[in-house]
Amino acid sequence: QETGLQYKKFMAYPWILTVTWPVDMDNEDYPLIRTGPYWKKFKANFCEFIAVLVQQCQCSILYDSYLMDTIISLLTGLADSMVRAFRHTSTLAAMKLLTAVVSIRLNLDVNKHNAQRLYEVEKKRISGKRTNYRLDQLERKRKEVRQVSCMELR
């Protein structure tokens, strides 16, 4: 609404959102290449939407293979379109999607490395026969990060 675009939600599937903008058939401009603060804001919001979508889905439906497969097939189909606006928009969306997924993977690798390092430091700190609550907690965290990492690789 902030960018002035019209949108509608389908009654049967409320999670499907259709965005439309007025199209001037004589003009080859489309929202991503138009100039001015209004369209710059639109482009920034479009890119941010994709990043936020991936960020919000990182712990749940990102790994179910349905969402990502559907989005990728949609973007692939649009990138093969005869309409330049669709090709450009889908390519930008695909790049932002990939950037967001790589960012999540990088954060996951950092968390995995940190959990492993903390576990090893705590293990060296305590004597071999005593158990420690902190060590157990770090072991659970390490296993959890490893499990999420394995889910992502599927």
mmCIF file of C-alpha atoms in Angstrom:
data_model
loop_
_atom_site.group_PDB
_atom_site.id
_atom_site.type_symbol
_atom_site.label_atom_id
_atom_site.label_comp_id
_atom_site.label_asym_id
_atom_site.label_seq_id
_atom_site.Cartn_x
_atom_site.Cartn_y
_atom_site.Cartn_z
ATOM 1 C CA GLN A 1 0.000 0.000 0.000
ATOM 2 C CA GLU A 2 2.901 2.293 0.755
ATOM 3 C CA THR A 3 4.170 2.036 -2.830
ATOM 4 C CA GLY A 4 0.719 2.597 -4.308
ATOM 5 C CA LEU A 5 0.377 -0.846 -5.836
ATOM 6 C CA GLN A 6 -2.880 -2.724 -5.835
ATOM 7 C CA TYR A 7 -2.986 -6.151 -4.305
ATOM 8 C CA LYS A 8 -5.581 -8.803 -3.644
ATOM 9 C CA LYS A 9 -5.686 -11.937 -1.563
ATOM 10 C CA PHE A 10 -7.432 -15.016 -2.800
ATOM 11 C CA MET A 11 -10.204 -16.225 -0.509
ATOM 12 C CA ALA A 12 -9.402 -19.925 -0.899
ATOM 13 C CA TYR A 13 -5.655 -19.448 -0.442
ATOM 14 C CA PRO A 14 -5.007 -16.348 1.720
ATOM 15 C CA TRP A 15 -1.228 -16.854 1.571
ATOM 16 C CA ILE A 16 -1.227 -16.223 -2.192
ATOM 17 C CA LEU A 17 -0.710 -12.548 -2.857
ATOM 18 C CA THR A 18 -1.102 -11.024 -6.296
ATOM 19 C CA VAL A 19 0.479 -7.658 -6.930
ATOM 20 C CA THR A 20 -0.601 -5.622 -9.921
ATOM 21 C CA TRP A 21 0.492 -2.266 -11.262
ATOM 22 C CA PRO A 22 -0.986 -0.139 -14.004
ATOM 23 C CA VAL A 23 0.584 -1.044 -17.334
ATOM 24 C CA ASP A 24 0.930 1.488 -20.113
ATOM 25 C CA MET A 25 1.280 -0.580 -23.275
ATOM 26 C CA ASP A 26 2.889 2.285 -25.201
ATOM 27 C CA ASN A 27 5.562 2.794 -22.575
ATOM 28 C CA GLU A 28 8.358 0.228 -22.141
ATOM 29 C CA ASP A 29 9.084 1.357 -18.583
ATOM 30 C CA TYR A 30 8.261 -0.940 -15.730
ATOM 31 C CA PRO A 31 8.572 -0.395 -11.975
ATOM 32 C CA LEU A 32 12.139 -1.635 -11.526
ATOM 33 C CA ILE A 33 13.690 0.677 -14.118
ATOM 34 C CA ARG A 34 11.611 3.774 -13.539
ATOM 35 C CA THR A 35 13.289 6.763 -11.939
ATOM 36 C CA GLY A 36 12.239 8.849 -9.021
ATOM 37 C CA PRO A 37 11.973 8.340 -5.282
ATOM 38 C CA TYR A 38 8.653 6.512 -5.506
ATOM 39 C CA TRP A 39 10.056 3.774 -7.772
ATOM 40 C CA LYS A 40 13.382 3.602 -5.930
ATOM 41 C CA LYS A 41 11.395 2.867 -2.801
ATOM 42 C CA PHE A 42 9.388 0.246 -4.681
ATOM 43 C CA LYS A 43 12.567 -1.503 -5.833
ATOM 44 C CA ALA A 44 14.059 -1.402 -2.332
ATOM 45 C CA ASN A 45 10.829 -2.782 -0.836
ATOM 46 C CA PHE A 46 10.692 -5.531 -3.468
ATOM 47 C CA CYS A 47 14.254 -6.620 -2.695
ATOM 48 C CA GLU A 48 13.663 -6.391 1.039
ATOM 49 C CA PHE A 49 10.495 -8.484 0.732
ATOM 50 C CA ILE A 50 12.439 -11.385 -0.750
ATOM 51 C CA ALA A 51 15.155 -11.159 1.913
ATOM 52 C CA VAL A 52 12.590 -11.001 4.721
ATOM 53 C CA LEU A 53 10.621 -13.913 3.246
ATOM 54 C CA VAL A 54 13.684 -16.153 3.310
ATOM 55 C CA GLN A 55 14.750 -14.870 6.739
ATOM 56 C CA GLN A 56 11.329 -15.553 8.267
ATOM 57 C CA CYS A 57 11.139 -19.027 6.711
ATOM 58 C CA GLN A 58 14.640 -20.131 7.685
ATOM 59 C CA CYS A 59 13.548 -22.265 10.632
ATOM 60 C CA SER A 60 10.527 -23.944 9.099
ATOM 61 C CA ILE A 61 9.168 -24.073 5.567
ATOM 62 C CA LEU A 62 12.413 -23.133 3.845
ATOM 63 C CA TYR A 63 13.507 -26.777 4.067
ATOM 64 C CA ASP A 64 10.252 -28.492 3.067
ATOM 65 C CA SER A 65 11.252 -28.464 -0.639
ATOM 66 C CA TYR A 66 7.815 -27.214 -1.677
ATOM 67 C CA LEU A 67 8.231 -23.471 -1.137
ATOM 68 C CA MET A 68 11.676 -23.170 -2.679
ATOM 69 C CA ASP A 69 10.851 -25.489 -5.603
ATOM 70 C CA THR A 70 7.718 -23.471 -6.355
ATOM 71 C CA ILE A 71 9.489 -20.117 -6.163
ATOM 72 C CA ILE A 72 12.402 -21.338 -8.265
ATOM 73 C CA SER A 73 10.109 -22.764 -10.942
ATOM 74 C CA LEU A 74 8.118 -19.495 -10.998
ATOM 75 C CA LEU A 75 11.262 -17.396 -11.351
ATOM 76 C CA THR A 76 12.670 -19.742 -13.989
ATOM 77 C CA GLY A 77 9.471 -19.510 -16.008
ATOM 78 C CA LEU A 78 9.417 -15.726 -15.772
ATOM 79 C CA ALA A 79 13.109 -15.493 -16.726
ATOM 80 C CA ASP A 80 12.246 -17.339 -19.941
ATOM 81 C CA SER A 81 9.451 -14.903 -20.806
ATOM 82 C CA MET A 82 9.284 -12.859 -23.982
ATOM 83 C CA VAL A 83 8.516 -9.778 -21.872
ATOM 84 C CA ARG A 84 11.671 -7.950 -20.793
ATOM 85 C CA ALA A 85 10.064 -6.656 -17.586
ATOM 86 C CA PHE A 86 9.357 -10.210 -16.404
ATOM 87 C CA ARG A 87 12.868 -11.375 -17.275
ATOM 88 C CA HIS A 88 14.479 -8.477 -15.435
ATOM 89 C CA THR A 89 12.223 -8.711 -12.397
ATOM 90 C CA SER A 90 12.602 -12.476 -12.043
ATOM 91 C CA THR A 91 16.379 -12.268 -12.428
ATOM 92 C CA LEU A 92 16.578 -9.620 -9.707
ATOM 93 C CA ALA A 93 14.311 -11.700 -7.477
ATOM 94 C CA ALA A 94 16.414 -14.826 -8.075
ATOM 95 C CA MET A 95 19.605 -12.965 -7.201
ATOM 96 C CA LYS A 96 18.100 -11.577 -3.987
ATOM 97 C CA LEU A 97 16.720 -15.029 -3.109
ATOM 98 C CA LEU A 98 20.111 -16.649 -3.592
ATOM 99 C CA THR A 99 21.825 -13.911 -1.596
ATOM 100 C CA ALA A 100 19.418 -14.443 1.305
ATOM 101 C CA VAL A 101 19.864 -18.236 1.241
ATOM 102 C CA VAL A 102 23.652 -17.897 1.152
ATOM 103 C CA SER A 103 23.488 -15.478 4.077
ATOM 104 C CA ILE A 104 21.463 -17.985 6.102
ATOM 105 C CA ARG A 105 23.912 -20.754 5.226
ATOM 106 C CA LEU A 106 26.850 -18.572 6.259
ATOM 107 C CA ASN A 107 25.207 -17.776 9.610
ATOM 108 C CA LEU A 108 24.507 -21.461 10.136
ATOM 109 C CA ASP A 109 28.146 -22.360 9.447
ATOM 110 C CA VAL A 110 29.335 -19.688 11.883
ATOM 111 C CA ASN A 111 26.925 -20.960 14.559
ATOM 112 C CA LYS A 112 28.072 -24.529 13.964
ATOM 113 C CA HIS A 113 31.732 -23.562 14.259
ATOM 114 C CA ASN A 114 31.111 -21.500 17.416
ATOM 115 C CA ALA A 115 29.115 -24.286 19.066
ATOM 116 C CA GLN A 116 31.865 -26.798 18.315
ATOM 117 C CA ARG A 117 34.571 -24.479 19.619
ATOM 118 C CA LEU A 118 32.653 -23.675 22.829
ATOM 119 C CA TYR A 119 32.046 -27.361 23.428
ATOM 120 C CA GLU A 120 35.734 -28.207 23.038
ATOM 121 C CA VAL A 121 36.834 -25.369 25.340
ATOM 122 C CA GLU A 122 34.329 -26.402 28.007
ATOM 123 C CA LYS A 123 35.366 -30.052 27.675
ATOM 124 C CA LYS A 124 39.032 -29.153 28.243
ATOM 125 C CA ARG A 125 38.133 -26.919 31.184
ATOM 126 C CA ILE A 126 36.434 -29.584 33.283
ATOM 127 C CA SER A 127 38.040 -32.754 34.536
ATOM 128 C CA GLY A 128 37.354 -35.963 32.582
ATOM 129 C CA LYS A 129 35.219 -37.686 35.252
ATOM 130 C CA ARG A 130 32.893 -34.877 36.237
ATOM 131 C CA THR A 131 29.841 -33.983 34.206
ATOM 132 C CA ASN A 132 28.874 -30.425 33.784
ATOM 133 C CA TYR A 133 25.492 -28.882 33.044
ATOM 134 C CA ARG A 134 27.141 -26.348 30.744
ATOM 135 C CA LEU A 135 28.851 -29.127 28.791
ATOM 136 C CA ASP A 136 25.548 -30.972 28.361
ATOM 137 C CA GLN A 137 23.897 -27.769 27.233
ATOM 138 C CA LEU A 138 26.652 -27.113 24.673
ATOM 139 C CA GLU A 139 26.405 -30.695 23.407
ATOM 140 C CA ARG A 140 22.657 -30.273 22.812
ATOM 141 C CA LYS A 141 23.280 -26.974 21.027
ATOM 142 C CA ARG A 142 25.964 -28.594 18.858
ATOM 143 C CA LYS A 143 23.638 -31.462 17.897
ATOM 144 C CA GLU A 144 20.797 -29.042 17.143
ATOM 145 C CA VAL A 145 22.970 -26.951 14.821
ATOM 146 C CA ARG A 146 24.258 -30.105 13.115
ATOM 147 C CA GLN A 147 20.678 -31.341 12.613
ATOM 148 C CA VAL A 148 19.576 -28.040 11.060
ATOM 149 C CA SER A 149 22.637 -28.101 8.836
ATOM 150 C CA CYS A 150 21.777 -31.614 7.651
ATOM 151 C CA MET A 151 18.167 -30.591 6.941
ATOM 152 C CA GLU A 152 19.435 -27.748 4.802
ATOM 153 C CA LEU A 153 21.618 -30.021 2.699
ATOM 154 C CA ARG A 154 18.638 -32.182 1.695
#
